[in-house]
mmCIF file of C-alpha atoms in Angstrom:
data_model
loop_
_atom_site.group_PDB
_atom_site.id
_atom_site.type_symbol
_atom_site.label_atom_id
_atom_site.label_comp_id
_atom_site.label_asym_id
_atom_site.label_seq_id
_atom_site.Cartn_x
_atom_site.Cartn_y
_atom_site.Cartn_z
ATOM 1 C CA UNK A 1 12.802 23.525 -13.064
ATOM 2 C CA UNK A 2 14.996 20.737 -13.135
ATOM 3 C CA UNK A 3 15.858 20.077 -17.144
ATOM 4 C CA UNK A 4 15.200 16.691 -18.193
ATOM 5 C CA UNK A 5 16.814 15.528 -21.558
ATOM 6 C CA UNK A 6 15.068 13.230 -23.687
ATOM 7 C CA UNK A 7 16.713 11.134 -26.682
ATOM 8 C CA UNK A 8 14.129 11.244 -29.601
ATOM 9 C CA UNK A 9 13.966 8.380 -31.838
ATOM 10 C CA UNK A 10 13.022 9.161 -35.234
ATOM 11 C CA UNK A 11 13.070 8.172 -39.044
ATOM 12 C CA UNK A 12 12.615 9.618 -41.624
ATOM 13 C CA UNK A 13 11.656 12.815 -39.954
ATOM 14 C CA UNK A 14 9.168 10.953 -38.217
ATOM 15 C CA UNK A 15 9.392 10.885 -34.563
ATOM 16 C CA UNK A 16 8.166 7.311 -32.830
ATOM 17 C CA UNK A 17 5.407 7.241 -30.705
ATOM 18 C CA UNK A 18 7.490 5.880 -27.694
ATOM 19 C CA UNK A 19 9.687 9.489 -27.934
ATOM 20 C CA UNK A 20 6.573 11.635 -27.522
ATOM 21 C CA UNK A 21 5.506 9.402 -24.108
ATOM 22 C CA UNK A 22 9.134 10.004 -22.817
ATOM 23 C CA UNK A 23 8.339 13.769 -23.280
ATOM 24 C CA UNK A 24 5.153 13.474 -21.891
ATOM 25 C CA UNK A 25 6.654 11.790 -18.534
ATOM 26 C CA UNK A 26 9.713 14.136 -18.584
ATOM 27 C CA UNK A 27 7.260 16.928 -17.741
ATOM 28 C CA UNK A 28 6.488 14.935 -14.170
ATOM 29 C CA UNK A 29 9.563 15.341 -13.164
ATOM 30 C CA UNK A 30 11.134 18.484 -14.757
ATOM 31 C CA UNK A 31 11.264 20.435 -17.913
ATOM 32 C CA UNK A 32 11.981 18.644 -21.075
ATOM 33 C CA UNK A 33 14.507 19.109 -23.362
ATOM 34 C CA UNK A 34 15.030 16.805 -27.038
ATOM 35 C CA UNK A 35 17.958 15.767 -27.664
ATOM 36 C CA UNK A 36 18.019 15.436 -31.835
ATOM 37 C CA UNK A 37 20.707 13.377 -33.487
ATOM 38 C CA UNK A 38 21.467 12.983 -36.968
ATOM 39 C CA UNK A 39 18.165 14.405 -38.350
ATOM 40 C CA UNK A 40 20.241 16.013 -41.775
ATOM 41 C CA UNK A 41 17.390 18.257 -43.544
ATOM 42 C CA UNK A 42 14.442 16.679 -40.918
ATOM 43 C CA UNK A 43 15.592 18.238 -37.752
ATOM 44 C CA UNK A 44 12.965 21.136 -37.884
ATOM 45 C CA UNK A 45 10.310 18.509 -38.548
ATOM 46 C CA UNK A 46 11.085 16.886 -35.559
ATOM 47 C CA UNK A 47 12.380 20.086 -33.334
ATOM 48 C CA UNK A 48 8.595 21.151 -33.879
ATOM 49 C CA UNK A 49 7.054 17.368 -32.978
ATOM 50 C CA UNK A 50 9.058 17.559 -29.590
ATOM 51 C CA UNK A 51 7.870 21.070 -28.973
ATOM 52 C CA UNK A 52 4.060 20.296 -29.214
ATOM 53 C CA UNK A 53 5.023 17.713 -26.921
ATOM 54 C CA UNK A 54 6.532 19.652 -24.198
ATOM 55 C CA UNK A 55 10.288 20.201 -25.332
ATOM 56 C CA UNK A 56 10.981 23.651 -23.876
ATOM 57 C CA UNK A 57 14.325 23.144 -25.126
ATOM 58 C CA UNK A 58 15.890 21.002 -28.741
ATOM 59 C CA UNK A 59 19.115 19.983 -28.781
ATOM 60 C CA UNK A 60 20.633 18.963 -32.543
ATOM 61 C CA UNK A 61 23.402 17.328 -33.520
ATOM 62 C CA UNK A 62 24.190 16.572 -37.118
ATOM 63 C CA UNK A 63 26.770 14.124 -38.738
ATOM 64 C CA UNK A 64 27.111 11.438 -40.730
ATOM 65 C CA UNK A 65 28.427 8.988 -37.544
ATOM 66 C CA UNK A 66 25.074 9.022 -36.050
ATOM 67 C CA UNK A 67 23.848 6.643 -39.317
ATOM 68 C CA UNK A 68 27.142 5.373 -40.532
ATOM 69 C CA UNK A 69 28.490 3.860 -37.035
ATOM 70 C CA UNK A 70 26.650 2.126 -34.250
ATOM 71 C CA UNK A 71 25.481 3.238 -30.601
ATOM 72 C CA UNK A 72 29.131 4.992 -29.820
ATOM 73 C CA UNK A 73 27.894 8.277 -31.478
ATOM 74 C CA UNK A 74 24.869 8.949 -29.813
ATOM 75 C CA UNK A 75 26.543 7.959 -26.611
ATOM 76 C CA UNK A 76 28.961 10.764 -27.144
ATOM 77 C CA UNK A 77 26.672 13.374 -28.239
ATOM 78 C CA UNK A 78 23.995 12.525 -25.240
ATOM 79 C CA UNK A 79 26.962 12.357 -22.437
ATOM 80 C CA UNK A 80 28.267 16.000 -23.609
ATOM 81 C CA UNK A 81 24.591 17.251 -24.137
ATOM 82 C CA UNK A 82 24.200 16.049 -20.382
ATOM 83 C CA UNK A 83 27.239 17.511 -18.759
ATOM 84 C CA UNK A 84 26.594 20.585 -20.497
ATOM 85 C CA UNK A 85 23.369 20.722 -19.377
ATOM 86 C CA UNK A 86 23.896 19.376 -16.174
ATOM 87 C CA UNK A 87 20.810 17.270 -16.755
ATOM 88 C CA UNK A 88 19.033 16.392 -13.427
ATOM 89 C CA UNK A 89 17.838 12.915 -15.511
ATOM 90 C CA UNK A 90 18.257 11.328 -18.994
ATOM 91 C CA UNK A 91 15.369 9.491 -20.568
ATOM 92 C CA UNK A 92 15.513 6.578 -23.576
ATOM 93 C CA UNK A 93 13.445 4.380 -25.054
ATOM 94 C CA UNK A 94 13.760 0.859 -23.181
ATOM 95 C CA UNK A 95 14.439 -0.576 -27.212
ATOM 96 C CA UNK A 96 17.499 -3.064 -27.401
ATOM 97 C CA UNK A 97 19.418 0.169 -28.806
ATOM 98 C CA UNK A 98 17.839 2.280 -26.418
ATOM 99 C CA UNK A 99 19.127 -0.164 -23.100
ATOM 100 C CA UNK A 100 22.889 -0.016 -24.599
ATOM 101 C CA UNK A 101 23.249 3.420 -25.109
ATOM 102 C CA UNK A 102 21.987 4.376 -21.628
ATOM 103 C CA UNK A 103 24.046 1.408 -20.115
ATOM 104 C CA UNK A 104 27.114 3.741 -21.914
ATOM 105 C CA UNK A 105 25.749 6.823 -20.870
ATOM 106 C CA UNK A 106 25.413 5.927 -17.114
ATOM 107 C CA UNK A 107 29.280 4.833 -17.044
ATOM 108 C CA UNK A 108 30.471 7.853 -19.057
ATOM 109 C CA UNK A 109 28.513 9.742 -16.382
ATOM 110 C CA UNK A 110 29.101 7.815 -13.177
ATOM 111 C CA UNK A 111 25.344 7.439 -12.882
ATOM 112 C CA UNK A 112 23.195 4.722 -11.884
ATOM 113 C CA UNK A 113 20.295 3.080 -14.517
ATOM 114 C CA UNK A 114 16.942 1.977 -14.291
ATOM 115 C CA UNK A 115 15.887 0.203 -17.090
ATOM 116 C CA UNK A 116 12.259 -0.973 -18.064
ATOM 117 C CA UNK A 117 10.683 1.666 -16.162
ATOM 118 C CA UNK A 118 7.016 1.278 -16.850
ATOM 119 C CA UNK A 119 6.053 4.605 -14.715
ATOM 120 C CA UNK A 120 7.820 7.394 -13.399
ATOM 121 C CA UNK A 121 7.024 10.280 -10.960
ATOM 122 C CA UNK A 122 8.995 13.038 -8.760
ATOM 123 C CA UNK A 123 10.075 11.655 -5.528
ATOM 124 C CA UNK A 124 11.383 13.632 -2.581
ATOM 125 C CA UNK A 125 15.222 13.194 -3.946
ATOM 126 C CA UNK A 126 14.635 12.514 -7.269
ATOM 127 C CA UNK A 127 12.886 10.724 -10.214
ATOM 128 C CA UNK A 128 11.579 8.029 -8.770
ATOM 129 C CA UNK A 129 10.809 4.746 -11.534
ATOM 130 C CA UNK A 130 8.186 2.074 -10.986
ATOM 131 C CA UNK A 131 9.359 -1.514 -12.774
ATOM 132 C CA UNK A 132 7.935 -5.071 -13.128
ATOM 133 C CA UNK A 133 10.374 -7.370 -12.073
ATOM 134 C CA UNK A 134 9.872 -11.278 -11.580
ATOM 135 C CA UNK A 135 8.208 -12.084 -15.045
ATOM 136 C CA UNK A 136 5.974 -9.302 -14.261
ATOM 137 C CA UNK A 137 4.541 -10.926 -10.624
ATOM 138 C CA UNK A 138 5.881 -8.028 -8.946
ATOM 139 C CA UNK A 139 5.960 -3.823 -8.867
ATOM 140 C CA UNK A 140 8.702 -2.160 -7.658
ATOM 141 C CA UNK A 141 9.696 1.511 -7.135
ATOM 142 C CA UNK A 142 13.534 2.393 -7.831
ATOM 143 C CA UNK A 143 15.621 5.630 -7.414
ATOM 144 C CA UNK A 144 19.117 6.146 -8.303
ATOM 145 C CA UNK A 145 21.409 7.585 -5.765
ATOM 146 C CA UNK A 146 24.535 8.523 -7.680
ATOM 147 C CA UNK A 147 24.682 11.136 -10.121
ATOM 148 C CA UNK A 148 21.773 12.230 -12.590
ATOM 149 C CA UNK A 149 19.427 9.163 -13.375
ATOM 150 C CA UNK A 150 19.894 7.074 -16.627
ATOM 151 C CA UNK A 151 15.991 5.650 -17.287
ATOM 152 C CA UNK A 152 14.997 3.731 -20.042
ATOM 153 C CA UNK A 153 10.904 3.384 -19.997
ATOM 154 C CA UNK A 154 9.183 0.763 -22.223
ATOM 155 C CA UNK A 155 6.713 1.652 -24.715
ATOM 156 C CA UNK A 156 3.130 2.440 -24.163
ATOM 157 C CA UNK A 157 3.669 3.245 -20.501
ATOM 158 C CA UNK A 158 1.773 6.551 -20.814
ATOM 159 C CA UNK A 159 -0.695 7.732 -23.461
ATOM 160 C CA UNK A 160 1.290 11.028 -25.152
ATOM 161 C CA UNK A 161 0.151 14.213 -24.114
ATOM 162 C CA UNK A 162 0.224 17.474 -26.058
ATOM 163 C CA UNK A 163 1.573 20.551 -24.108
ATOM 164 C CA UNK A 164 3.516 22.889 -26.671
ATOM 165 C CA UNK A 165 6.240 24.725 -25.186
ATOM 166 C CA UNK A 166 9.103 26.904 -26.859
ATOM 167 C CA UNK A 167 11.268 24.001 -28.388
ATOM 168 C CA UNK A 168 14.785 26.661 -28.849
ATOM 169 C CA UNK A 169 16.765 24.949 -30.830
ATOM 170 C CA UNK A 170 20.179 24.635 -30.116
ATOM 171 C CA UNK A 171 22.633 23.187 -32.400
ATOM 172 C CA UNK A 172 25.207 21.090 -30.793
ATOM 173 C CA UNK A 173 29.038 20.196 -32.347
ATOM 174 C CA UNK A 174 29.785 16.951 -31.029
ATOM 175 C CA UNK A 175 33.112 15.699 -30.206
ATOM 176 C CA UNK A 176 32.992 11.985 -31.153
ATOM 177 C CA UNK A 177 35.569 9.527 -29.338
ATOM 178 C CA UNK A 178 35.505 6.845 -32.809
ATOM 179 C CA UNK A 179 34.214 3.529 -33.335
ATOM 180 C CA UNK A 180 35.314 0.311 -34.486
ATOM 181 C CA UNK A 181 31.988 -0.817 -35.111
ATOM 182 C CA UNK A 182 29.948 0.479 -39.260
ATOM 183 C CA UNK A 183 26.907 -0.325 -40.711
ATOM 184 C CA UNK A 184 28.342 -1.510 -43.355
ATOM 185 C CA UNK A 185 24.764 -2.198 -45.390
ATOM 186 C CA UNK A 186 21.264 -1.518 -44.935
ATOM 187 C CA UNK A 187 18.553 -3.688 -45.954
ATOM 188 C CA UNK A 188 14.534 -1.851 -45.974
ATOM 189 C CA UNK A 189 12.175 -4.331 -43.749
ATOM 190 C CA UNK A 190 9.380 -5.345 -45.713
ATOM 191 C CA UNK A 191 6.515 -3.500 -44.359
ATOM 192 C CA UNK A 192 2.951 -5.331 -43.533
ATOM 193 C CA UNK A 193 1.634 -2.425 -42.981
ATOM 194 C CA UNK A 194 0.596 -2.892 -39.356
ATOM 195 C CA UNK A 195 1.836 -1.330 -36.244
ATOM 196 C CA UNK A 196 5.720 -2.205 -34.771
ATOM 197 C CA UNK A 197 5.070 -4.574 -32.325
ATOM 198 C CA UNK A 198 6.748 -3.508 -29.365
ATOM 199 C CA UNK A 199 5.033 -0.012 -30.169
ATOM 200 C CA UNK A 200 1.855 -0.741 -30.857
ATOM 201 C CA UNK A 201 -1.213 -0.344 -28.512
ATOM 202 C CA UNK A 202 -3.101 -3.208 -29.388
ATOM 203 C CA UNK A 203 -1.635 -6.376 -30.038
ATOM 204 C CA UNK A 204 -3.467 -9.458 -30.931
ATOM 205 C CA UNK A 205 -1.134 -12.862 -30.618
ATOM 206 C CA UNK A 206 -1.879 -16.305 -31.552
ATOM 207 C CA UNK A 207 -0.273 -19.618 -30.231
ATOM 208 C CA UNK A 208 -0.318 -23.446 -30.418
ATOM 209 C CA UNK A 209 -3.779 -23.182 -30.749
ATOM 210 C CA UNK A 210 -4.206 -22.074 -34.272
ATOM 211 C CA UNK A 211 -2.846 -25.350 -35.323
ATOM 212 C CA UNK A 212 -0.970 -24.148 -38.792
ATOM 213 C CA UNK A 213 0.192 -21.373 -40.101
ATOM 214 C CA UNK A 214 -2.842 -20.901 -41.910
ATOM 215 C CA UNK A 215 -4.532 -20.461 -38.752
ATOM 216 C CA UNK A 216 -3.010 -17.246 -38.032
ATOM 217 C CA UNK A 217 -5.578 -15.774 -40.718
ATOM 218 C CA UNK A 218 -7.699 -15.183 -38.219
ATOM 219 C CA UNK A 219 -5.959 -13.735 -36.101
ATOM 220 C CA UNK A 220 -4.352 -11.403 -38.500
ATOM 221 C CA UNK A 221 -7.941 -10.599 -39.389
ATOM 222 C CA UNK A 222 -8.885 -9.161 -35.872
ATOM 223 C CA UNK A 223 -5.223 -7.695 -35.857
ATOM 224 C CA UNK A 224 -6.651 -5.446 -39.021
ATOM 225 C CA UNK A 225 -9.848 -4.587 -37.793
ATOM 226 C CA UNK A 226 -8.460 -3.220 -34.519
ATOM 227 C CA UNK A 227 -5.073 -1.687 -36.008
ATOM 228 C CA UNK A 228 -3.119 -3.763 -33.968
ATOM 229 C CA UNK A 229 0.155 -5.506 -34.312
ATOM 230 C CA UNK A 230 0.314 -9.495 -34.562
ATOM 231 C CA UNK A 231 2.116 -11.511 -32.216
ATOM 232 C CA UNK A 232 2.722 -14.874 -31.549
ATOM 233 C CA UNK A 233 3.856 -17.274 -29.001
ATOM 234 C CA UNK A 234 7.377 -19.349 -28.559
ATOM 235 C CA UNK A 235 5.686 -22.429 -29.803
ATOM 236 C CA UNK A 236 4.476 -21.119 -32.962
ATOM 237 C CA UNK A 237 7.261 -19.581 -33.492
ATOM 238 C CA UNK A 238 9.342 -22.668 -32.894
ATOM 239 C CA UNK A 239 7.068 -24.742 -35.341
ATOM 240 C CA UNK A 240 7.522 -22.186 -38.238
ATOM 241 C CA UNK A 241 4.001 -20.947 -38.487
ATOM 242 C CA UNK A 242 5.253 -17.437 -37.995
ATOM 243 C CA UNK A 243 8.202 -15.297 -38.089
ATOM 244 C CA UNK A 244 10.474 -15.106 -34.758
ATOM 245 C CA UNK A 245 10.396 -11.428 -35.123
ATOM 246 C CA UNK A 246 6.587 -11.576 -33.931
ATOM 247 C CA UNK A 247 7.588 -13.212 -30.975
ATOM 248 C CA UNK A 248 6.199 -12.218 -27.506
ATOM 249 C CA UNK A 249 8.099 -13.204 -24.666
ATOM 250 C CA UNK A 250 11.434 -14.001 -22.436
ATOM 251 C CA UNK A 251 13.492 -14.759 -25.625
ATOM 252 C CA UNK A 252 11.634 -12.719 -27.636
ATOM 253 C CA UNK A 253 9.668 -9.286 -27.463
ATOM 254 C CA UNK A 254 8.996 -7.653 -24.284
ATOM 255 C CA UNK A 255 5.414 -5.278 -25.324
ATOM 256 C CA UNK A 256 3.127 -3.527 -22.615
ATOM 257 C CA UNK A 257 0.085 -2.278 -24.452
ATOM 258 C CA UNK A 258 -3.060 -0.889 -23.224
ATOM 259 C CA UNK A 259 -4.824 -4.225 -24.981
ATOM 260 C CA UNK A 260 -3.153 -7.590 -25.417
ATOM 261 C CA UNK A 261 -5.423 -10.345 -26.914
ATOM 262 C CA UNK A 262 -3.673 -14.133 -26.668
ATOM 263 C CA UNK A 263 -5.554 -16.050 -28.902
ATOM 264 C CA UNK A 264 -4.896 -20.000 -28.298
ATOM 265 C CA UNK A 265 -1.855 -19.499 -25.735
ATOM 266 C CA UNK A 266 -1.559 -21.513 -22.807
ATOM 267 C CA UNK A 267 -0.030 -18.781 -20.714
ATOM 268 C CA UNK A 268 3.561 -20.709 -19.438
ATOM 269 C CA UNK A 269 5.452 -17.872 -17.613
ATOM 270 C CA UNK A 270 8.143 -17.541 -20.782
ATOM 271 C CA UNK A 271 4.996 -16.014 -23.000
ATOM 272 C CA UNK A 272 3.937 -14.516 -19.989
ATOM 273 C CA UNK A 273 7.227 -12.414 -18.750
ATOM 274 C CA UNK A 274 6.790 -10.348 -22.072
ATOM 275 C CA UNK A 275 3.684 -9.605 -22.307
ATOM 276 C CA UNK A 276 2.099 -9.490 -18.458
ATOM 277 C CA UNK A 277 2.596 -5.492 -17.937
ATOM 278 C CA UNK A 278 -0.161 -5.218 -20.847
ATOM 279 C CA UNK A 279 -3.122 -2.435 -19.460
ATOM 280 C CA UNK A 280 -5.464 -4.956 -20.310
ATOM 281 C CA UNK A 281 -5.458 -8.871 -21.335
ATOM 282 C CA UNK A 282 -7.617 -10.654 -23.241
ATOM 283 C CA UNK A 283 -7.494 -14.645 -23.307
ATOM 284 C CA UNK A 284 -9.805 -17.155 -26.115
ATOM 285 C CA UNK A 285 -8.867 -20.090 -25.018
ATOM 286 C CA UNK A 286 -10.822 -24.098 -25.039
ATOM 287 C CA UNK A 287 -9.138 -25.266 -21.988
ATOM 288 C CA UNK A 288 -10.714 -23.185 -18.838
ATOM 289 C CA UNK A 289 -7.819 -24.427 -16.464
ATOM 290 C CA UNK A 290 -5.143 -22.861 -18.861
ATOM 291 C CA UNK A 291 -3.059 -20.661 -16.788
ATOM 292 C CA UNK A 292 -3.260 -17.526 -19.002
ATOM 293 C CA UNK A 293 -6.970 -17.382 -17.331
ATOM 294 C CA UNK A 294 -4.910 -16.660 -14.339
ATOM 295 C CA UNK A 295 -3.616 -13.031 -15.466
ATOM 296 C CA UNK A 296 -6.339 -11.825 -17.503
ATOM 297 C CA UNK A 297 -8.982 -9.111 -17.363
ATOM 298 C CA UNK A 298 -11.432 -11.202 -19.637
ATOM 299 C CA UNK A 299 -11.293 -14.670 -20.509
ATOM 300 C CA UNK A 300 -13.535 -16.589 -23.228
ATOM 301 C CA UNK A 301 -13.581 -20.015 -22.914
ATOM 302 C CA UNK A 302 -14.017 -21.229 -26.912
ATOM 303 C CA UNK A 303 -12.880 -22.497 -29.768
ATOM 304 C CA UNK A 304 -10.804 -19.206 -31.502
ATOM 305 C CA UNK A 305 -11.975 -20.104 -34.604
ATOM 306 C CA UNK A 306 -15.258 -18.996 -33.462
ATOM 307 C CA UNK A 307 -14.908 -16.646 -31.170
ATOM 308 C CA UNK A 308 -11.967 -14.444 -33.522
ATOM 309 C CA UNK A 309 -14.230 -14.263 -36.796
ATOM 310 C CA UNK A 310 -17.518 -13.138 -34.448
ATOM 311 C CA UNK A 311 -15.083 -10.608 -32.975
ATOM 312 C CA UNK A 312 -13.861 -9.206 -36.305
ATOM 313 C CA UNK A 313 -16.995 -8.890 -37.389
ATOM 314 C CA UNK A 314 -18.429 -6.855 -34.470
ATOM 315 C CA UNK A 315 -15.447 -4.540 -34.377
ATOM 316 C CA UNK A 316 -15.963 -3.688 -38.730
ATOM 317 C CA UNK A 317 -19.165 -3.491 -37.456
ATOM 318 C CA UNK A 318 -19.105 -1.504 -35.218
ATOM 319 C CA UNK A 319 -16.795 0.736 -36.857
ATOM 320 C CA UNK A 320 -18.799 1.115 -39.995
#
């Protein structure tokens, strides 16, 4: 079978849930291999994770350049891994890291990329991507015709599968081409305990509607109760009732989970382009001609300050 290669993000020995639905996709369209980079004492913690996910194969490079320097490293040690290999397709995480190093990859290889690929299968000359283009009004299917695909895929596209498989590892001595650009200091994110946002497979957001910052109690409430990640919308954003980083949107986060509740958002097509792939979409809303009704799978016309704490409550409920 073709051999697919895979770049597994990771921390901490940890690998992220968006690296074990690359695997999982990999195996439509060839036989997986990891690609490991800069794992220091973790790499057979997360060798074994990409195994049970279908890495036949675990490529691992260690060095100090891969956390001391930005992007250039992993682009050299994934374009060697590659040409070694000769890889019939490379897959990344569509993360604002993820895009630049397989925008370097492709030139290094004289490949063409697909990025945001929200689906992917085997077609009769290749991999063949499915995308959402258009602020997510359209579906289209793409397939690169030079050279072995570059494809980044977005996050909760496909639920991770399971299917161990030998994971060999093979240690890898990389032959980096420098870098102008070091991390120069580090600085731990405060954790809130909830899910990343663009990872997460629920995601509750609130927007003008909440009024106040306060307001976003409640929606941080049903966030909780469901394990979900909290977003919010450009306005609220823009009127400081919550951090920019939560931000769903064009000039914000892009997130595609298999439930996205908008609590109090109007649905204008800059909240919508980052949020519209979303398996299903859930809209509280007191105007019924808002245009988010337009999109959704369920819609609740209501006051969210109602309808949020009645939903909390069912869900503990319902939980025990």
């Amino acid at each position: 079978m073709a051999e697919i290669l895979v770049l597994v993000d990771h921390a901490d020995g940890a690998v992220r849930k968006p690296a074990l639905e690359l695997l999982t996709l990999a195996r439509r369209i060839g036989e997986p291999s990891a690609v490991v980079l800069g794992a220091g004492e973790n790499t057979a913690a997360v060798a074994a994770k990409a195994a049970e996910y279908g890495a036949a194969k675990v490529y691992t490079a260690d060095a100090d350049a891969f956390t001391t320097q930005l992007v250039v490293p992993k682009v050299d040690a994934l374009t060697q891994i590659a040409k070694a290999a000769d890889a019939a397709a490379v897959l990344v995480t569509s993360s604002g890291e993820g895009k630049e190093i397989a925008a370097r990859v492709a030139l290094r290889l004289g490949s063409g990329i697909i990025t945001d690929a929200i689906d992917l299968e085997q077609g009769a000359s290749g991999p063949v991507a499915t995308q959402s283009v258009f602020a997510a009004s359209f579906q289209v299917k793409s397939t690169v015709t030079t050279g072995a695909p570059v494809i980044t895929v977005k996050p909760n596209a496909v639920a991770p599968e399971q299917a161990p498989a030998a994971g060999t590892v093979e240690q890898v001595e990389v032959a980096f081409t420098g870098n102008a650009a070091t991390v120069t200091a580090r600085t731990p994110r405060v954790s809130s305990g909830r899910p990343e946002l663009t990872e997460a497979a629920i995601v509750v957001s609130g927007g003008r509607g909440v009024g106040a910052a306060e307001g976003f109690s409640v929606v941080e409430d049903l966030a909780d109760a469901l394990g979900a990640a909290v977003g919010a919308s450009r306005a609220a954003v823009d009127a400081g009732w919550y951090p920019h980083t939560n931000q769903v949107g064009q000039t914000g986060k892009q997130v595609s989970p298999q439930l996205y509740v908008a609590a109090g958002i109007s649905g204008a097509i800059q909240h919508r382009a980052g949020m519209q792939t979303s398996k299903t979409i859930v809209a509280i809303n007191k105007d019924p001609e808002a245009p988010i009704f337009e999109l959704v799978d369920y819609g609740v016309v209501g006051d969210l300050f109602t309808v949020l704490p009645q939903l909390t409550a069912e869900v503990k409920a319902r939980k025990g």
